Short mmCIF file of C-alpha atoms and ligand atoms in Angstrom, two decimals:
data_model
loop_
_atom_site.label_atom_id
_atom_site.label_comp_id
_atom_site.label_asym_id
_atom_site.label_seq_id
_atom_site.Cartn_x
_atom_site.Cartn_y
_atom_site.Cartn_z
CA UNK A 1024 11.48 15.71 13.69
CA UNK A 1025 8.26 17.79 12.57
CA UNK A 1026 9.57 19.76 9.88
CA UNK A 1027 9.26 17.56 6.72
CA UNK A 1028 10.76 18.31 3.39
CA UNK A 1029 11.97 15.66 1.55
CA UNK A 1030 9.96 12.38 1.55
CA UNK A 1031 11.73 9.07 0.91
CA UNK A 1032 9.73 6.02 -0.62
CA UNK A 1033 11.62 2.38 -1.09
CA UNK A 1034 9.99 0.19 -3.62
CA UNK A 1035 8.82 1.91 -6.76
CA UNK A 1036 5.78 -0.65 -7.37
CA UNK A 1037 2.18 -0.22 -7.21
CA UNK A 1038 1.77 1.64 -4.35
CA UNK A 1039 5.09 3.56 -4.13
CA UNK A 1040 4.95 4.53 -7.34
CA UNK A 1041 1.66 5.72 -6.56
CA UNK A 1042 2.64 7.33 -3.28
CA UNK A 1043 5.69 9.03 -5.04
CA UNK A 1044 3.20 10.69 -6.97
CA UNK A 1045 0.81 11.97 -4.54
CA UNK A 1046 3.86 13.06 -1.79
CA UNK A 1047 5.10 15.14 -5.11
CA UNK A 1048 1.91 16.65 -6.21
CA UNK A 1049 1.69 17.92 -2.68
CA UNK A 1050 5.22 19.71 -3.23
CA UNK A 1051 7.61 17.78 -0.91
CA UNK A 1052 11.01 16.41 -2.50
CA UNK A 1053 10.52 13.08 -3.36
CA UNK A 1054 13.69 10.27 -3.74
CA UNK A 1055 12.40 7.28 -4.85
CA UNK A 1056 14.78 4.64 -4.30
CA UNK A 1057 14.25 0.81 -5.68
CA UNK A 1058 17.30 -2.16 -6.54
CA UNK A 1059 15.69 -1.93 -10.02
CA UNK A 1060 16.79 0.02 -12.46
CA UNK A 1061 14.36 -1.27 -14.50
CA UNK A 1062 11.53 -0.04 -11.96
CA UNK A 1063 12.19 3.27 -11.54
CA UNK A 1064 11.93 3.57 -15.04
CA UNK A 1065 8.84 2.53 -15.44
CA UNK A 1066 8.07 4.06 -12.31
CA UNK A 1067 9.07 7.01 -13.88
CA UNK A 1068 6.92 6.78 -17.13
CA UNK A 1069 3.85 5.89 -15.53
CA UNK A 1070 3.96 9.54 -13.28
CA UNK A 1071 4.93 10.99 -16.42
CA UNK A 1072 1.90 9.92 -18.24
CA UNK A 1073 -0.66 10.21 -15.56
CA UNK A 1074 0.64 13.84 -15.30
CA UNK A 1075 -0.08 13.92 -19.54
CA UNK A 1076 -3.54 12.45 -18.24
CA UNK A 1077 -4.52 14.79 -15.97
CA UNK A 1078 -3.69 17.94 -17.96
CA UNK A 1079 -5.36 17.05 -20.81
CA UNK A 1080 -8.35 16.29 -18.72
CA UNK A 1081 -7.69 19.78 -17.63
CA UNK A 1082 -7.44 18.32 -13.75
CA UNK A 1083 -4.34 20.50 -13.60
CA UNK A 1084 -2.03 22.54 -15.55
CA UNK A 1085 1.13 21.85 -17.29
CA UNK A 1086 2.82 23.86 -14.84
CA UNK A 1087 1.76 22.08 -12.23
CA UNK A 1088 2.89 18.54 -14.35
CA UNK A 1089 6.70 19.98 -14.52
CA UNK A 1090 6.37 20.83 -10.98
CA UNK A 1091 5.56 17.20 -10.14
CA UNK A 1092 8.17 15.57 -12.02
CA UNK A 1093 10.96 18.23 -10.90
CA UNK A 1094 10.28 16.99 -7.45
CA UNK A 1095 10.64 13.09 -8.26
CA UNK A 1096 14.52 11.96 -8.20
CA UNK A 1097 15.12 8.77 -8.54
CA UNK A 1098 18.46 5.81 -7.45
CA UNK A 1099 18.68 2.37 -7.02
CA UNK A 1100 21.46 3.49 -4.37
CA UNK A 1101 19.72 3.57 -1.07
CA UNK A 1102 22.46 5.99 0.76
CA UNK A 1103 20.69 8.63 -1.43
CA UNK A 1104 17.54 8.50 0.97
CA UNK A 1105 20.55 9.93 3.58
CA UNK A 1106 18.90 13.67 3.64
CA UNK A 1107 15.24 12.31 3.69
CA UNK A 1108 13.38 13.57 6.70
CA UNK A 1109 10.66 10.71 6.46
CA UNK A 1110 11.08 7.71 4.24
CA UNK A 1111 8.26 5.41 3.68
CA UNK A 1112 8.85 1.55 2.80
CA UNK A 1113 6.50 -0.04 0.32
CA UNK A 1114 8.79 -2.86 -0.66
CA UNK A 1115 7.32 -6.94 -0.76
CA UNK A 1116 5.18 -7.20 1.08
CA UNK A 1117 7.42 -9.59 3.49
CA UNK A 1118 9.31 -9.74 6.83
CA UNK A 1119 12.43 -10.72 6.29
CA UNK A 1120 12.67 -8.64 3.09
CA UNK A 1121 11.46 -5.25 5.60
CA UNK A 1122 13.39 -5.96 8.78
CA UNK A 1123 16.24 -5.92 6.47
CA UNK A 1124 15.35 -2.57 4.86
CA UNK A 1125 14.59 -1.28 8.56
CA UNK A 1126 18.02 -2.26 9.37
CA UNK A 1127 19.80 -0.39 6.90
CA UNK A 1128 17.15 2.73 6.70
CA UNK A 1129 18.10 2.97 10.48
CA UNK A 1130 22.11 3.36 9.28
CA UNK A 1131 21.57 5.82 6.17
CA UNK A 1132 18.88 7.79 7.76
CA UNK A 1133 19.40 11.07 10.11
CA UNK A 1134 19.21 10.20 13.41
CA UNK A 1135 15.78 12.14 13.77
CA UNK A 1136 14.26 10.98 10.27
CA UNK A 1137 10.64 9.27 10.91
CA UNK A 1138 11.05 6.11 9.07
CA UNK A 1139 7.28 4.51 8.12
CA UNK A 1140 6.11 1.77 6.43
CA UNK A 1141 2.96 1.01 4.24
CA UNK A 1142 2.55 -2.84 5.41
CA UNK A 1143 -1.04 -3.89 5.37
CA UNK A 1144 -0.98 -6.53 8.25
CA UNK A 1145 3.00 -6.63 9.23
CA UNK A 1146 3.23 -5.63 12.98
CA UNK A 1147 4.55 -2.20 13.51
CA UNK A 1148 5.80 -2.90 16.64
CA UNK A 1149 7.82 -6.10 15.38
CA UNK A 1150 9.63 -3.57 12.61
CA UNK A 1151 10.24 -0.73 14.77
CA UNK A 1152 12.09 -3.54 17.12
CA UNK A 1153 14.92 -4.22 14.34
CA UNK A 1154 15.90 0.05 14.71
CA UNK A 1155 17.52 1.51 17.19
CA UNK A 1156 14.82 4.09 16.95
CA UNK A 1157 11.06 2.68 17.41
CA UNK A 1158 9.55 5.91 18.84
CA UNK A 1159 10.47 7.32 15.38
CA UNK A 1160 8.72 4.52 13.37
CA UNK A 1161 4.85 4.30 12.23
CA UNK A 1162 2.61 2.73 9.93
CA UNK A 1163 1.39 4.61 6.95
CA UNK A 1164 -1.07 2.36 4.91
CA UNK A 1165 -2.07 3.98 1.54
CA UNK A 1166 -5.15 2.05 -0.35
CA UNK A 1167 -4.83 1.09 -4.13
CA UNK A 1168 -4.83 3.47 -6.70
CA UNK A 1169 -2.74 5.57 -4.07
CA UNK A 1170 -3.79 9.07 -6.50
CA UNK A 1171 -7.53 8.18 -6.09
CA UNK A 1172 -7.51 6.23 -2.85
CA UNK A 1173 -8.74 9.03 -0.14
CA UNK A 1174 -7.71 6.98 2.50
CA UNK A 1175 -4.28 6.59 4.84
CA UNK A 1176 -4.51 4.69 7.60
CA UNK A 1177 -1.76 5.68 10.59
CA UNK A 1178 -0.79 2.52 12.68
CA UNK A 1179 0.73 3.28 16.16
CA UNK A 1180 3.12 0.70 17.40
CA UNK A 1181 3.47 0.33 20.48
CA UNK A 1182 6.26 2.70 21.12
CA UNK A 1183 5.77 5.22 18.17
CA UNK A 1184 5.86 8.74 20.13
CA UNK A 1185 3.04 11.57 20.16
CA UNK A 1186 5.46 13.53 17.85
CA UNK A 1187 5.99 11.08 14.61
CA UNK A 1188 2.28 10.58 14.87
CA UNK A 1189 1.51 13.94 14.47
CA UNK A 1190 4.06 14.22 12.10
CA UNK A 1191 3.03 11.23 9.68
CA UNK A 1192 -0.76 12.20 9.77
CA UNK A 1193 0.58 16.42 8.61
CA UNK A 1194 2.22 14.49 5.55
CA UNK A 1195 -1.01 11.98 4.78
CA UNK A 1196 -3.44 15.67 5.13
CA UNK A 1197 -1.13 17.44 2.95
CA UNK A 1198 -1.74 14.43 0.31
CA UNK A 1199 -5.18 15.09 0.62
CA UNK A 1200 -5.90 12.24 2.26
CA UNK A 1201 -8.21 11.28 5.05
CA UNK A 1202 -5.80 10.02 8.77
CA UNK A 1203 -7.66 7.60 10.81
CA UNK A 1204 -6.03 6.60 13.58
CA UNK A 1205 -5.30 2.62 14.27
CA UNK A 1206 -3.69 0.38 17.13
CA UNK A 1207 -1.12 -2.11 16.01
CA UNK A 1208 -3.20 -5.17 16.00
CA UNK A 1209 -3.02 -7.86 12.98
CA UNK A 1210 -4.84 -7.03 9.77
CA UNK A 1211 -4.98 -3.23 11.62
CA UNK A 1212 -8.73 -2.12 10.86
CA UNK A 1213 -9.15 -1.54 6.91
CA UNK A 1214 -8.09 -5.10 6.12
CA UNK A 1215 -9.57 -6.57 9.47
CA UNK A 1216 -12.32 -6.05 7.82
CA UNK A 1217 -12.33 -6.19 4.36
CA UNK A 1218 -10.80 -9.36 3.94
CA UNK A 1219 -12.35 -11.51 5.90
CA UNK A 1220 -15.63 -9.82 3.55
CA UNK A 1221 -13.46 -11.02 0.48
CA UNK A 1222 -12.61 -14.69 2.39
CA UNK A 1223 -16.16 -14.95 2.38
CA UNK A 1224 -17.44 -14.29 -1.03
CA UNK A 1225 -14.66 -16.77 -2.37
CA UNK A 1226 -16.46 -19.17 0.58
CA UNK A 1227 -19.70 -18.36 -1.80
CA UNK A 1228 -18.20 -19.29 -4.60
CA UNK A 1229 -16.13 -22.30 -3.25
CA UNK A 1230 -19.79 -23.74 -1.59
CA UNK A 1231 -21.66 -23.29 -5.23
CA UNK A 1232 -23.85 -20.70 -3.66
CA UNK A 1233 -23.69 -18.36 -6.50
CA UNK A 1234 -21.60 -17.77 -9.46
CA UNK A 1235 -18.25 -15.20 -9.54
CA UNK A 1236 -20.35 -12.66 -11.66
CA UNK A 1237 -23.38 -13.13 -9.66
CA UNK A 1238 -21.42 -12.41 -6.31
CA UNK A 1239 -19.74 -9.33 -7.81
CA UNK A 1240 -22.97 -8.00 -9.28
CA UNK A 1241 -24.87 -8.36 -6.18
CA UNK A 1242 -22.26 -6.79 -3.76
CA UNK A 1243 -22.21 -3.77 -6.82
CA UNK A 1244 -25.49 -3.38 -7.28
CA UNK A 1245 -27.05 -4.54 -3.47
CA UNK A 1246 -24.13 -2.82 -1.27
CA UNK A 1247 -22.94 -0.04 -3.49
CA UNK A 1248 -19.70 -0.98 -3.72
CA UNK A 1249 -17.43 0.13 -6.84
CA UNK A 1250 -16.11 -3.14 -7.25
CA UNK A 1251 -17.31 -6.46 -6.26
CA UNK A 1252 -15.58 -8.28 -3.18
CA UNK A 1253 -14.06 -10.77 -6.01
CA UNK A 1254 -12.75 -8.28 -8.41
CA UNK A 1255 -11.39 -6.65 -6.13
CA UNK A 1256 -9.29 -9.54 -4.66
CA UNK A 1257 -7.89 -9.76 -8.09
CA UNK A 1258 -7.50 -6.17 -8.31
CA UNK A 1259 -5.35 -6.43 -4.97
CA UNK A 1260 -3.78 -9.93 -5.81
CA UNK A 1261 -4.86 -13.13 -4.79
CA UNK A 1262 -1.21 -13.68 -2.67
CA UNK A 1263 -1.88 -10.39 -1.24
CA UNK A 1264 -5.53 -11.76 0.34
CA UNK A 1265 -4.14 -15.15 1.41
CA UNK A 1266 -1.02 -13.76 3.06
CA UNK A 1267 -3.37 -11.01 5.16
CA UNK A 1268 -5.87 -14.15 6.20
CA UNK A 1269 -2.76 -16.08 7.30
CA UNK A 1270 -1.91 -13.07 9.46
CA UNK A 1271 -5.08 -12.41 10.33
CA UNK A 1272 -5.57 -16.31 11.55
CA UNK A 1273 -2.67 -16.62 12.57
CA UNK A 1274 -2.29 -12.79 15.12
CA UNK A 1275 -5.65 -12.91 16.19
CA UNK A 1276 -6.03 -16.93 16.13
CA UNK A 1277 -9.55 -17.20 15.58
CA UNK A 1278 -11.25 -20.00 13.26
CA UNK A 1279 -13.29 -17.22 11.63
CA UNK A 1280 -10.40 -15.93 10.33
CA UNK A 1281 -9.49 -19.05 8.27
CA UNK A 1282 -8.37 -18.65 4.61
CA UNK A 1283 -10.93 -20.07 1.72
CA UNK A 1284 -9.30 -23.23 0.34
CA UNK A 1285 -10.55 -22.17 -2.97
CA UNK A 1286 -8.37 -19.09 -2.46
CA UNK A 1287 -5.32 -20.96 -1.43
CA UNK A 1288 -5.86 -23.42 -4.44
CA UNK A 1289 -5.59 -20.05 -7.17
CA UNK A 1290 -2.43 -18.68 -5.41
CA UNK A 1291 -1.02 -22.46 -5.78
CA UNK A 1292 -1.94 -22.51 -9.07
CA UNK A 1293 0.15 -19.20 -9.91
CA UNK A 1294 -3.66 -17.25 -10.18
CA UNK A 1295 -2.75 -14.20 -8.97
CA UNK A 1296 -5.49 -11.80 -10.02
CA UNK A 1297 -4.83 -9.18 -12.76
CA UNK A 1298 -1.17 -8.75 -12.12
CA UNK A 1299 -0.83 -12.82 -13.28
CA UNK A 1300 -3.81 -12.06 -16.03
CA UNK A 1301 -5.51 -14.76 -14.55
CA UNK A 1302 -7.50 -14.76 -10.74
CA UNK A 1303 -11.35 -15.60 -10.67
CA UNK A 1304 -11.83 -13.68 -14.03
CA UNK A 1305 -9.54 -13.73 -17.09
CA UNK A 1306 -7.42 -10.31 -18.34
CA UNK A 1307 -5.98 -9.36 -21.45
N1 CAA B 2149 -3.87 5.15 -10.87
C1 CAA B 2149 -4.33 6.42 -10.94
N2 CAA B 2149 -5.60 6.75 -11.24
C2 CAA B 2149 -6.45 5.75 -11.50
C3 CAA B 2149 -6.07 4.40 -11.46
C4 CAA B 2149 -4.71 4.11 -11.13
N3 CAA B 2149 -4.24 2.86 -11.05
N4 CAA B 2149 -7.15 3.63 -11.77
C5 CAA B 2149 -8.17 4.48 -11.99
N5 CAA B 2149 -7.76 5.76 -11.83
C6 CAA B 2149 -8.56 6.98 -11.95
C7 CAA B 2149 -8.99 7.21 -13.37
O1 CAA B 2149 -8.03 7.97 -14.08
C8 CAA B 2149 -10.28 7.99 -13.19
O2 CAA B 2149 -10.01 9.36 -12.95
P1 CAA B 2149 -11.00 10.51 -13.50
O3 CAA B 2149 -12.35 10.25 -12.88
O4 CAA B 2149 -10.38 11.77 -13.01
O5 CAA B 2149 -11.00 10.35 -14.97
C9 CAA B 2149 -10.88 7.42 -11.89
O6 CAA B 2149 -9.77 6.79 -11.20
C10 CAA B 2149 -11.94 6.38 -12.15
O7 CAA B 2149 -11.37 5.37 -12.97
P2 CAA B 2149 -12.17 4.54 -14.07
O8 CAA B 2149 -13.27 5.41 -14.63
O9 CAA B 2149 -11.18 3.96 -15.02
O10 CAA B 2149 -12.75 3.29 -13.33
P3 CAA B 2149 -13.72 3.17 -12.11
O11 CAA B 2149 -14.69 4.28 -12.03
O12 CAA B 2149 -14.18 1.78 -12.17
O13 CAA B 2149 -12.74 3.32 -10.84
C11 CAA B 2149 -11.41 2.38 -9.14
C12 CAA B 2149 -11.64 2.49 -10.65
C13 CAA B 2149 -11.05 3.74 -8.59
C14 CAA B 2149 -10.23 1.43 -8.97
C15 CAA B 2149 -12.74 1.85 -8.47
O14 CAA B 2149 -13.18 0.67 -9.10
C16 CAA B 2149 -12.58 1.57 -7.00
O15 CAA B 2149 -12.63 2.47 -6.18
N6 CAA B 2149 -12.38 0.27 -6.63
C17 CAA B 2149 -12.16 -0.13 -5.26
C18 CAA B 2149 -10.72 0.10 -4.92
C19 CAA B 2149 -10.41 -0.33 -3.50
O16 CAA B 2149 -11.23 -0.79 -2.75
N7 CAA B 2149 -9.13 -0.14 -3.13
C20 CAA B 2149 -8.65 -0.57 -1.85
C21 CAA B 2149 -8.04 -1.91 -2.00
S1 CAA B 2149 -7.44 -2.52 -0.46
C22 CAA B 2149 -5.94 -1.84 -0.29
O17 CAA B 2149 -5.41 -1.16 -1.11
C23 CAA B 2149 -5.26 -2.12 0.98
C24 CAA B 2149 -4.64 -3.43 1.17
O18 CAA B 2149 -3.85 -3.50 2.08
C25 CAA B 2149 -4.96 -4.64 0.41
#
């Protein structure tokens, strides 16, 4: 398969919501399939309005709004992602939930469909196992906000072939985004290195070295970094960060790697970050 039409996404959260958008924006067909109804129609809404957004920030045209949303179907009936010539998974962020959705992409889908998936630390290699086709299966991991994100990162399993390589990074330049190319190794590279930075500042905080403000301003303002490492971690979700550590600690099985107790504590406690309104800062 090189030719690619008509993009599939499972999940209609964050990021394939967000991915939905971008994949139609770049003109390819886009079914966006979730088991809520409810989902997709929010899903749904929020393209519509950041298409409202960006025309009356004059980013883009009305024309080019009606385009977008012509090109988004949506189901909760995952036989309609049957005609897709690469589908992308951004469902939970969890194994048994995936290898399931593997299983039954690899039924539905043409025999030559690329099937990806935008895990941030699940091995590749380990989902490409549960198809019958794991030359034909990649990694595509899209950073949050997906529209202003520049970044995908390609992970190579261990069988993926030359061809759906090639193929998945055409798709991520035609988003606009930026392909680098990554090895199927836990936490891949982005979050290899990124979280243990975030494990670390919550380490600062845990030891009473400095405050959760005073970390955040100094990484800002000392590192130029848009957010600091803390707001950030509540930005990507605090069960999000511990479940890449344990990977992380776990896949690569070095001490280093071992998650802040502080940070285990706040998932316990149901802090989640923003998404919970509640991580290491409060939200409304
Ligand atoms: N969806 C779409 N667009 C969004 C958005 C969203 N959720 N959030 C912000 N934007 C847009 C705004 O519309 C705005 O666009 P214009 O400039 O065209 O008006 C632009 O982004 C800037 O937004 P704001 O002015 O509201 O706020 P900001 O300047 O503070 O930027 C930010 C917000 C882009 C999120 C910035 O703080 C940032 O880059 N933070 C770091 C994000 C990051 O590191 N992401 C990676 C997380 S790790 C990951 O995703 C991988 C993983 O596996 C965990």
């Amino acid at each position: 398969m090189s030719h690619i039409e008509k993009v599939g996404i499972v999940g209609a959260g964050q990021m394939g919501r967000g991915i939905a958008q971008v994949a139609a924006m770049s003109g390819y067909q886009v079914q966006l399939s979730d088991i809520s109804e409810e989902a997709l129609g929010f899903a749904q809404s929020f393209i519509q309005k950041q298409m409202d957004k960006g025309v009356a920030k004059e980013k883009w045209d009305q024309s080019k709004a009606d385009l977008t949303m012509s090109n988004l179907s949506f189901s909760t009936e995952m036989n309609d992602l049957a005609q897709c010539d690469l589908i992308i998974e951004a469902a939970t962020e969890n194994k048994k939930i995936k290898f399931e959705i593997f299983k039954r992409l690899d039924e539905i889908a043409k025999t030559n469909a690329i099937l990806a998936t935008n895990t941030s630390s699940i091995s590749i290699t380990e989902i490409a196992a549960v198809t019958s086709r794991p030359g034909l299966v990649a990694g595509m991991h899209f950073m949050n906000p997906v529209p202003v994100m520049k970044l995908v990162e390609g992970i190579r399993g261990l069988e993926t072939t030359d061809e759906t390589f090639t193929a998945v990074e055409k798709v991520a330049v035609d988003m606009g985004k930026t392909f680098i190319k990554v090895n199927d190794l836990a936490g891949f590279a982005i979050n290899r290195i990124l979280m243990p930075m975030i494990n670390e500042a919550v380490y600062t905080l845990f030891e009473g070295v400095a405050s959760a403000e005073d970390i955040d301003t100094g990484m800002k303002l000392g590192c130029n970094q848009p957010m600091g490492p803390l707001e950030l971690a509540d930005f990507i979700g605090l069960d999000t960060c511990l479940a890449i550590m344990e990977v992380l600690h776990e896949g690569l099985g070095d001490s280093k790697y071992r998650p802040c107790p502080l940070l285990r504590n706040y998932v316990l406690a149901g802090r989640l970050g923003r998404k919970s309104g509640r991580g290491f800062y409060e939200y409304q």
